[in-house]
PDB file of C-alpha atoms in Angstrom:
ATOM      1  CA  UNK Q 372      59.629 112.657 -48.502  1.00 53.00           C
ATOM      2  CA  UNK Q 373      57.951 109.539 -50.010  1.00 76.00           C
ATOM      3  CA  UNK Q 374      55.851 107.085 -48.269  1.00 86.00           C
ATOM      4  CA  UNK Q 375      57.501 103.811 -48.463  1.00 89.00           C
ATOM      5  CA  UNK Q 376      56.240 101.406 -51.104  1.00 87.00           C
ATOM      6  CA  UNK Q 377      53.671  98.871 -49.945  1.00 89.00           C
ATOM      7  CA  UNK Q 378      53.640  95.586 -51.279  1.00 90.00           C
ATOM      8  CA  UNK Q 379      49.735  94.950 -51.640  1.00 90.00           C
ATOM      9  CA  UNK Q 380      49.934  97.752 -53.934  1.00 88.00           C
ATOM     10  CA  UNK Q 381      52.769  96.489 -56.226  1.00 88.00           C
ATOM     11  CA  UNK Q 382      50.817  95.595 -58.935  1.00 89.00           C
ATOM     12  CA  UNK Q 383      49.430  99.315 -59.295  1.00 89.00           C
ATOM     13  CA  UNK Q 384      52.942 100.605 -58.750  1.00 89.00           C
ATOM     14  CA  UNK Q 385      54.936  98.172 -60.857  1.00 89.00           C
ATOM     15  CA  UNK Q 386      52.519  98.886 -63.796  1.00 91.00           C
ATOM     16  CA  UNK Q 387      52.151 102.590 -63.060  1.00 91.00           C
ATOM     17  CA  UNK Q 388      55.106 103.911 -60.948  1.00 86.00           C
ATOM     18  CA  UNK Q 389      53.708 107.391 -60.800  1.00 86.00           C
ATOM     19  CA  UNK Q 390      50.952 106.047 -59.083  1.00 87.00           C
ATOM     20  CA  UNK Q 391      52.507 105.620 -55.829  1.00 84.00           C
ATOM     21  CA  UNK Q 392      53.008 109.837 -55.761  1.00 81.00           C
ATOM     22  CA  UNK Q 393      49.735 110.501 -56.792  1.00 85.00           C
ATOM     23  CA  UNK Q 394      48.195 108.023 -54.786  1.00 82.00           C
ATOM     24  CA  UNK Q 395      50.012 110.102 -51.294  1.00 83.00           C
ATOM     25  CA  UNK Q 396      48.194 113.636 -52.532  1.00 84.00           C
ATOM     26  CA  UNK Q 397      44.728 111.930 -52.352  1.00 84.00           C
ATOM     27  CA  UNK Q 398      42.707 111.952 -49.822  1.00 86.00           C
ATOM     28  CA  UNK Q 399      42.152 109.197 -47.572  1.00 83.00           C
ATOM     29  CA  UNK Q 400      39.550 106.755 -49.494  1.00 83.00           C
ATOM     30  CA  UNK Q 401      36.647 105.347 -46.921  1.00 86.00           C
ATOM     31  CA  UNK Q 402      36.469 102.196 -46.010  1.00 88.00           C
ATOM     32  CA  UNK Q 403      33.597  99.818 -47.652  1.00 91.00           C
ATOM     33  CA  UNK Q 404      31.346  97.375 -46.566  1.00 90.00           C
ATOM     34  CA  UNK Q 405      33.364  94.494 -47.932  1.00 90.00           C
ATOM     35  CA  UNK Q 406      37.144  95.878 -46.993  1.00 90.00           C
ATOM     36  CA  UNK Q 407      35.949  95.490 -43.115  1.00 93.00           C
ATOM     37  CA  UNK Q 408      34.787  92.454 -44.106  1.00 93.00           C
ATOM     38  CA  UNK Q 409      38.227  91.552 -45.307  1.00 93.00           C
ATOM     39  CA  UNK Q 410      39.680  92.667 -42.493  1.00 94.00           C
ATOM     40  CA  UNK Q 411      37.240  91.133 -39.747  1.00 96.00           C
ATOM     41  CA  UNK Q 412      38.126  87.644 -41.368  1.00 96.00           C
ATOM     42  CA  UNK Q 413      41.841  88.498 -41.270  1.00 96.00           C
ATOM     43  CA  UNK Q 414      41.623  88.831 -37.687  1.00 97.00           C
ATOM     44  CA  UNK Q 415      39.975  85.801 -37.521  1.00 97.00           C
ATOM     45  CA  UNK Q 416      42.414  84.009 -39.421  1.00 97.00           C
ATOM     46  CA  UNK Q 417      45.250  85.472 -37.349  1.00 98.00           C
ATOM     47  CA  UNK Q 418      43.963  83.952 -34.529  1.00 98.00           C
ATOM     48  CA  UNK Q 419      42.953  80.520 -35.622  1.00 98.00           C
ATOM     49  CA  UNK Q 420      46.490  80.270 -37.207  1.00 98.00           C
ATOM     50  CA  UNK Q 421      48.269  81.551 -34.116  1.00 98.00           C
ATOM     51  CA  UNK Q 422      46.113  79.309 -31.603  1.00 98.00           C
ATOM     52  CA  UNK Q 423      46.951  75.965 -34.450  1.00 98.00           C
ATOM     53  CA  UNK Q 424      51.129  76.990 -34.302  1.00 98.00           C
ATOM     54  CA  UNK Q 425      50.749  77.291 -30.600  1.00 97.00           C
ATOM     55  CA  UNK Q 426      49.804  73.770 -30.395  1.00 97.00           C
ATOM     56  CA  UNK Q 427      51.901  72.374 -32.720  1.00 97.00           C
ATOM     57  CA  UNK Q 428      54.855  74.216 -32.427  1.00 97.00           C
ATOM     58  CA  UNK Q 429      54.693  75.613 -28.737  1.00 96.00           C
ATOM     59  CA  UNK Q 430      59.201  75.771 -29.379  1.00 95.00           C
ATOM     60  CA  UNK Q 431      58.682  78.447 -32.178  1.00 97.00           C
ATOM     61  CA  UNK Q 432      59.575  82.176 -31.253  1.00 96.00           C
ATOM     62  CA  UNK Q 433      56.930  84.532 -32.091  1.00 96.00           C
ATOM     63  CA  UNK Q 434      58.322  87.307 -33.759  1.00 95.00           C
ATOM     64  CA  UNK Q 435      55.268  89.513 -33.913  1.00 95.00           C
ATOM     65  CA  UNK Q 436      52.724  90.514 -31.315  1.00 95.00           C
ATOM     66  CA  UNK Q 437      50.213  88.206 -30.558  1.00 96.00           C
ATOM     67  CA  UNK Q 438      47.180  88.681 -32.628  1.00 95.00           C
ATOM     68  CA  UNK Q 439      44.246  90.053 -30.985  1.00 94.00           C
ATOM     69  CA  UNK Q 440      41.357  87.448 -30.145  1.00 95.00           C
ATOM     70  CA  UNK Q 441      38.335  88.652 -32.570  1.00 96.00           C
ATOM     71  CA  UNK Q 442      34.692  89.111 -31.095  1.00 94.00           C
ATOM     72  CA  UNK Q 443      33.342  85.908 -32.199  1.00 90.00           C
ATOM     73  CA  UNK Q 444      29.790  87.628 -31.792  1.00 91.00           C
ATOM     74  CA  UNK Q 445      30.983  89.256 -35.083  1.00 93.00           C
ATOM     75  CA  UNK Q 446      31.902  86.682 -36.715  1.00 93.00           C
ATOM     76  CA  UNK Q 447      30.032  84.753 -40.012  1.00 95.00           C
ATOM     77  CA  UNK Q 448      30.188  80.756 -40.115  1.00 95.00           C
ATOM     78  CA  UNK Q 449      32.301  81.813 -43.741  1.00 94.00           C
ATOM     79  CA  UNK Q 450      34.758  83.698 -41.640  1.00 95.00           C
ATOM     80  CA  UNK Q 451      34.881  80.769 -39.235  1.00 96.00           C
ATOM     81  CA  UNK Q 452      35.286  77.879 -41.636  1.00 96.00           C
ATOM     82  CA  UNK Q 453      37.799  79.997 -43.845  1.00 96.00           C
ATOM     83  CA  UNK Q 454      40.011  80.633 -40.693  1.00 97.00           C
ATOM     84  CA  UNK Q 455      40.005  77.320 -40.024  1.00 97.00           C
ATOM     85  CA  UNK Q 456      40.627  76.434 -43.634  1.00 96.00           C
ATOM     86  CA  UNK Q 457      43.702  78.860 -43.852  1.00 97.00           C
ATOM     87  CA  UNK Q 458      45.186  77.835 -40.528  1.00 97.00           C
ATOM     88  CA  UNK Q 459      45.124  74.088 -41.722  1.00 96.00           C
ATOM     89  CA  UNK Q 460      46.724  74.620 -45.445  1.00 95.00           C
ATOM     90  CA  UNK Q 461      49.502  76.652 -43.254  1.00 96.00           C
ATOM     91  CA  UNK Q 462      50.049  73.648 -41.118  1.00 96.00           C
ATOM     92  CA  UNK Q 463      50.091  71.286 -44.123  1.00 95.00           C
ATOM     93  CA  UNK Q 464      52.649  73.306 -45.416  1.00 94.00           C
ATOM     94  CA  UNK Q 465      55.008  73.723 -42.708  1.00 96.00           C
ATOM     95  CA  UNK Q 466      54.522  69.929 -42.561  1.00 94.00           C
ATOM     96  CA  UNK Q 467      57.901  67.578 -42.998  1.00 90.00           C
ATOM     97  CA  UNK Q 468      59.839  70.589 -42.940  1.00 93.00           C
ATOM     98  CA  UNK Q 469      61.346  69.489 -39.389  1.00 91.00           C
ATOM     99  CA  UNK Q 470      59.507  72.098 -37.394  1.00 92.00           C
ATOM    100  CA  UNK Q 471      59.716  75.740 -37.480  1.00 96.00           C
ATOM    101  CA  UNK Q 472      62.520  77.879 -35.446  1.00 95.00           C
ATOM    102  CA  UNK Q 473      60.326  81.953 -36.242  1.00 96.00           C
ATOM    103  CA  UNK Q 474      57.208  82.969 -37.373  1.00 97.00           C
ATOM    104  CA  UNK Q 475      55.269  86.237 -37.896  1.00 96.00           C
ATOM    105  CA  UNK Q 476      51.426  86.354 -37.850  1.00 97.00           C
ATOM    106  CA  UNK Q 477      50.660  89.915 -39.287  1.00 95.00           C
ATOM    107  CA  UNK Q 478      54.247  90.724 -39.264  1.00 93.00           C
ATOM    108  CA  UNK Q 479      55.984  93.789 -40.098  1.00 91.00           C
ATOM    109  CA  UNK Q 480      58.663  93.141 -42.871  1.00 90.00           C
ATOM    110  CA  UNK Q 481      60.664  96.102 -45.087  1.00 88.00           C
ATOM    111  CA  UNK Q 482      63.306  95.430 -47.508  1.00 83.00           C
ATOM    112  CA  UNK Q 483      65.116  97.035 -50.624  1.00 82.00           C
ATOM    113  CA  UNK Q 484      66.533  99.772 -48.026  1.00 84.00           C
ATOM    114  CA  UNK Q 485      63.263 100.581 -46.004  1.00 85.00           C
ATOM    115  CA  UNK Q 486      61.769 101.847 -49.556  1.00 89.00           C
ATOM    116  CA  UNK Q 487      59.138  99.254 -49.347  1.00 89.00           C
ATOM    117  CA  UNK Q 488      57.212  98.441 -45.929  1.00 92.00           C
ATOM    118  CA  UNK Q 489      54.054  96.073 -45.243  1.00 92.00           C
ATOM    119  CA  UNK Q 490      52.723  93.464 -43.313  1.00 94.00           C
ATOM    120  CA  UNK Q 491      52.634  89.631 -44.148  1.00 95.00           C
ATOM    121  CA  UNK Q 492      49.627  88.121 -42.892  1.00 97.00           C
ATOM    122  CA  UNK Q 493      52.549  85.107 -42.630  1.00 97.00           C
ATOM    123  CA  UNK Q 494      55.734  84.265 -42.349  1.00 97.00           C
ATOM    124  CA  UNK Q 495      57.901  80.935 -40.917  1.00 96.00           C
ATOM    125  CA  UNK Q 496      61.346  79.955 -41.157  1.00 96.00           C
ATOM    126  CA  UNK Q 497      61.893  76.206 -41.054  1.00 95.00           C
ATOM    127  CA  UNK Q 498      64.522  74.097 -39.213  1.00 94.00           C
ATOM    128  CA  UNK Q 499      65.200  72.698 -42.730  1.00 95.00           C
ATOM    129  CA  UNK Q 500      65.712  76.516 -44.088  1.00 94.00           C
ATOM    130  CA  UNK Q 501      62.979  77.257 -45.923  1.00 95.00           C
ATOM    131  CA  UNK Q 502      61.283  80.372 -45.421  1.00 94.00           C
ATOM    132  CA  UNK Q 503      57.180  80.426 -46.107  1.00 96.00           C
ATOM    133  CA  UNK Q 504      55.279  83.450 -46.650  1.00 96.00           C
ATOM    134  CA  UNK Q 505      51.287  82.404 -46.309  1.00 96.00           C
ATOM    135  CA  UNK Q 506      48.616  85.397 -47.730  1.00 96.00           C
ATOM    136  CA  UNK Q 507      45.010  85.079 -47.051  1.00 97.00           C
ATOM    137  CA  UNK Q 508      42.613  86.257 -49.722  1.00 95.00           C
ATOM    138  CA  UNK Q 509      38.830  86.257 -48.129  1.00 93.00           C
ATOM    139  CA  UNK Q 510      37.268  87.212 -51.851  1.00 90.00           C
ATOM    140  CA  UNK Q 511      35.631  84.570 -54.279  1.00 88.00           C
ATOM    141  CA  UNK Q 512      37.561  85.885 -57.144  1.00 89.00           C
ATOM    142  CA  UNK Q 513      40.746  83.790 -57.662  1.00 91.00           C
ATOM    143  CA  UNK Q 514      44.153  85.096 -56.764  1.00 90.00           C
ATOM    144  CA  UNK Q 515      46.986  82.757 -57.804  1.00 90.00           C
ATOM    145  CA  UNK Q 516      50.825  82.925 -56.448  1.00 91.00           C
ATOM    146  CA  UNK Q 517      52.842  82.530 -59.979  1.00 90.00           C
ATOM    147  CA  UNK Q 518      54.109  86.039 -60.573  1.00 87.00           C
ATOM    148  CA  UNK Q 519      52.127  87.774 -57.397  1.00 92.00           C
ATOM    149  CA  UNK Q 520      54.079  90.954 -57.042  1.00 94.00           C
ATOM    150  CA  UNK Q 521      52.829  91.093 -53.181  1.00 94.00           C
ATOM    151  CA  UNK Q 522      54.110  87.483 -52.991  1.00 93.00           C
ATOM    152  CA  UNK Q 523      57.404  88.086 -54.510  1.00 92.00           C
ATOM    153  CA  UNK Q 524      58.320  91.315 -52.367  1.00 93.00           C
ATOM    154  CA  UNK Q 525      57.655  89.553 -48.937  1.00 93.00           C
ATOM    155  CA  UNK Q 526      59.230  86.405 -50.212  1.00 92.00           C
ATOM    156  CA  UNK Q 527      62.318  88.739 -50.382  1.00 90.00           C
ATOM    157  CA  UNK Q 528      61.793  90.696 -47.252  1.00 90.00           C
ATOM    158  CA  UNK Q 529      61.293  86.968 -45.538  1.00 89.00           C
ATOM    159  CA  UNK Q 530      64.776  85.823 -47.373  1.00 88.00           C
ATOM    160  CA  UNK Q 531      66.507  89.287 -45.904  1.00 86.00           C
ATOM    161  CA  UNK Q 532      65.471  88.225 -42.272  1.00 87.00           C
ATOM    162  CA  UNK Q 533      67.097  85.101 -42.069  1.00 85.00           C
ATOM    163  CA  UNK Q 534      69.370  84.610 -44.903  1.00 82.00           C
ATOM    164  CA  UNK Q 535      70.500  81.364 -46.630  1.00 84.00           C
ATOM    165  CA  UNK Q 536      67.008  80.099 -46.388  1.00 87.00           C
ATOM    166  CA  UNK Q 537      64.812  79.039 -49.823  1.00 91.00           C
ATOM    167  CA  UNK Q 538      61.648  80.799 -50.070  1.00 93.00           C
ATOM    168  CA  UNK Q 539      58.015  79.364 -50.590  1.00 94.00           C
ATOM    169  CA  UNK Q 540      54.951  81.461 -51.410  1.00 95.00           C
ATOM    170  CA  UNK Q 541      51.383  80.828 -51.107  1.00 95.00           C
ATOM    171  CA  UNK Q 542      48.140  81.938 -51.123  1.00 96.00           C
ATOM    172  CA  UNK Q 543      45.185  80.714 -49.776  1.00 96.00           C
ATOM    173  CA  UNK Q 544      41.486  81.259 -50.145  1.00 95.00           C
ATOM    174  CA  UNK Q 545      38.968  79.075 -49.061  1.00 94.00           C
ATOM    175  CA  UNK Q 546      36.206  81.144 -50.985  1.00 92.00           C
ATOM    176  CA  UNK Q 547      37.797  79.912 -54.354  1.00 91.00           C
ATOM    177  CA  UNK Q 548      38.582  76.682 -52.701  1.00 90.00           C
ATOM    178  CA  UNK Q 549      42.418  77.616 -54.084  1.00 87.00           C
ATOM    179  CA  UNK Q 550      45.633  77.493 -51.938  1.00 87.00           C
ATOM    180  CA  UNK Q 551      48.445  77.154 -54.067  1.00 86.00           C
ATOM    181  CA  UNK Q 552      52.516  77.465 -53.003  1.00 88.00           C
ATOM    182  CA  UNK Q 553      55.147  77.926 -54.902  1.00 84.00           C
ATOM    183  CA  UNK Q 554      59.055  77.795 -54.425  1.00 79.00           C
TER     184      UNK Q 554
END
């Protein structure tokens, strides 16, 4: 049996469906210097978002676990100010949208019958139903939201979860000084 699809792969497997087979006989690839970088500032990220939502919406049921606080030992001032950056365009989005009943920090979403499965980095549903589905990007090389494959699938999955709710997608990354959402 398949894997299920993942959605930060859907531009591979959208352009080459094959791919997603072949990719499953492969061996596991190693991980590099700058994918643990990626992932160390994700963590960091998590956590800056998490601790800004607590504060300003302390209401809001978490619907993920709470993300682990990072080693700030490991942390670079880049990681540090782009956390902060990403937690603050989140919160500027969510703004005037009368508060926020669910959110997911690193949260698990499927959808199209469990054959695609991933995890949003984040996801809100607002008391004025609209859904948002925030990505953070830690690389210098721009990544827009207009037609984001990755974007579009967990702006579906988020849609699925609570239905009757419009959907906004965004990414941000505060390397390429670029945080764009789109309805």
């Amino acid at each position: 049996m398949s894997k299920p699809l993942s959605p930060s792969a859907a531009a591979r497997w959208l352009a080459c469906p094959g791919s997603h087979y072949i990719a499953q006989q492969l061996p596991a690839i190693p991980s590099s210097p700058a994918a643990e970088e990626g992932t160390l500032a994700h963590a960091f990220a998590a956590w800056a978002l998490y601790q800004a939502l607590l504060l300003t919406y302390p209401d809001a049921e978490l619907i993920s676990p709470i993300p682990p606080e990072p080693e700030e030992a490991l942390a670079t001032e880049d990681m540090l100010s782009g956390a902060q950056t990403y937690a603050d365009a989140v919160l500027s989005e969510l703004a005037g949208h009368g508060g926020i009943d669910a959110y997911g920090i690193e949260c698990e979403v499927s959808g199209y019958g469990g054959m695609v499965k991933g995890r949003a980095d984040f996801i809100a549903w607002a008391k004025d139903r609209t859904a948002f589905v925030a990505d953070y990007k830690f690389g210098g090389e721009p990544v827009h939201a207009q037609n984001n494959p990755q974007l579009t699938i967990y702006g579906y999955c988020a849609a699925f979860m609570r239905v009757n709710h419009a959907v906004r997608v965004g990414i941000i990354q505060p390397r390429a000084e670029t945080a764009d959402f789109l309805p």
